[in-house]
């Protein structure tokens, strides 16, 4: 009854315990000083919360009477285990719900004041860490209060308008992009870099399971595409996706990473394909020389074939990626329907050689399993 009384909201929607927790959060920094006036108050709130959540449930009824029940009749003993055993679970549920409401209120006020700020995400992560540590101080390492913390953040995000939520999602995606690129360029040790990045990813995990996650996935796709095409893939990309993967309901970033890996394998197989053609041409040339069948037309054809192979020629080195449009965001303005109208001849020759290999790979998919991407494959240059 005591827990129910202090966790029940009044006419203004504020409970006694909720008011105490709000005051504790506001005075938490100043209460770190033992000489401050806020220190005794914070200590009393912590002791109260410890008392409320750390009370162990009563033991199961046993045939032997306990020391407390010696002076009581058997009727009291028979009736006491029922309500007492049910009390702790309901009490804990009321306290966690109160903590959830306090967190949601704190986050809602923060979002209303700072969602347009340029440093919104670092401040958001700092608020998450502040509330996480406060919850640990008040309630200890209980999983129920960790779940309540995340539910409070999720509830506050769900209350935002569509435009506000979209802006927040874009800020999250941009911040992760900056952290990954900064980590790759900064050259920090791998473990240290990943640990620093994880502290920024945990507060964003509250998007998992929300409708807002689809918007976040859309923005993350675009930032990830620019990052992969400019900087290239790295182990950090996979580590980040492994942690925040539940935030992507359609798993499009994971598919992008697999598509890029498949494309790199395709490049290696194209190189082997070129070498096989070169070996075949040289073998035919050797056979013709042995048979004395060297004609001018045949020599011209061989020179043309060797030019097509572009082995050790002066044409530019071209790296071609075959990316699936099902997961890679490509603007319609990027498509090149006639590359020869826009690009130099040497560049287009390299594209043609790869196009021939790509079109012929359908019939050779049994030798190149990675190329088996389904029937009617059609490439479009971008």
PDB file of C-alpha atoms in Angstrom, residues 5-22 98:
ATOM      1  CA  UNK A   5       0.423   5.463  -2.514  1.00  0.00           C
ATOM      2  CA  UNK A   6       3.726   7.181  -3.380  1.00  0.00           C
ATOM      3  CA  UNK A   7       3.707   6.037  -7.020  1.00  0.00           C
ATOM      4  CA  UNK A   8       0.091   6.998  -7.790  1.00  0.00           C
ATOM      5  CA  UNK A   9      -0.157  10.325  -9.692  1.00  0.00           C
ATOM      6  CA  UNK A  10      -2.176  13.189  -8.266  1.00  0.00           C
ATOM      7  CA  UNK A  11      -4.600  15.417 -10.140  1.00  0.00           C
ATOM      8  CA  UNK A  12      -1.681  17.064 -11.969  1.00  0.00           C
ATOM      9  CA  UNK A  13      -0.276  13.702 -13.040  1.00  0.00           C
ATOM     10  CA  UNK A  14       2.725  13.791 -10.670  1.00  0.00           C
ATOM     11  CA  UNK A  15       3.363  11.174  -7.992  1.00  0.00           C
ATOM     12  CA  UNK A  16       5.275  11.732  -4.776  1.00  0.00           C
ATOM     13  CA  UNK A  17       8.081   9.394  -5.800  1.00  0.00           C
ATOM     14  CA  UNK A  18       8.163  10.889  -9.288  1.00  0.00           C
ATOM     15  CA  UNK A  19       8.604  14.390  -7.819  1.00  0.00           C
ATOM     16  CA  UNK A  20      11.460  13.137  -5.621  1.00  0.00           C
ATOM     17  CA  UNK A  21      13.173  11.501  -8.578  1.00  0.00           C
ATOM     18  CA  UNK A  22      12.851  14.661 -10.677  1.00  0.00           C
ATOM     19  CA  UNK A  98       7.229   5.719 -12.113  1.00  0.00           C
TER      20      UNK A  98
END
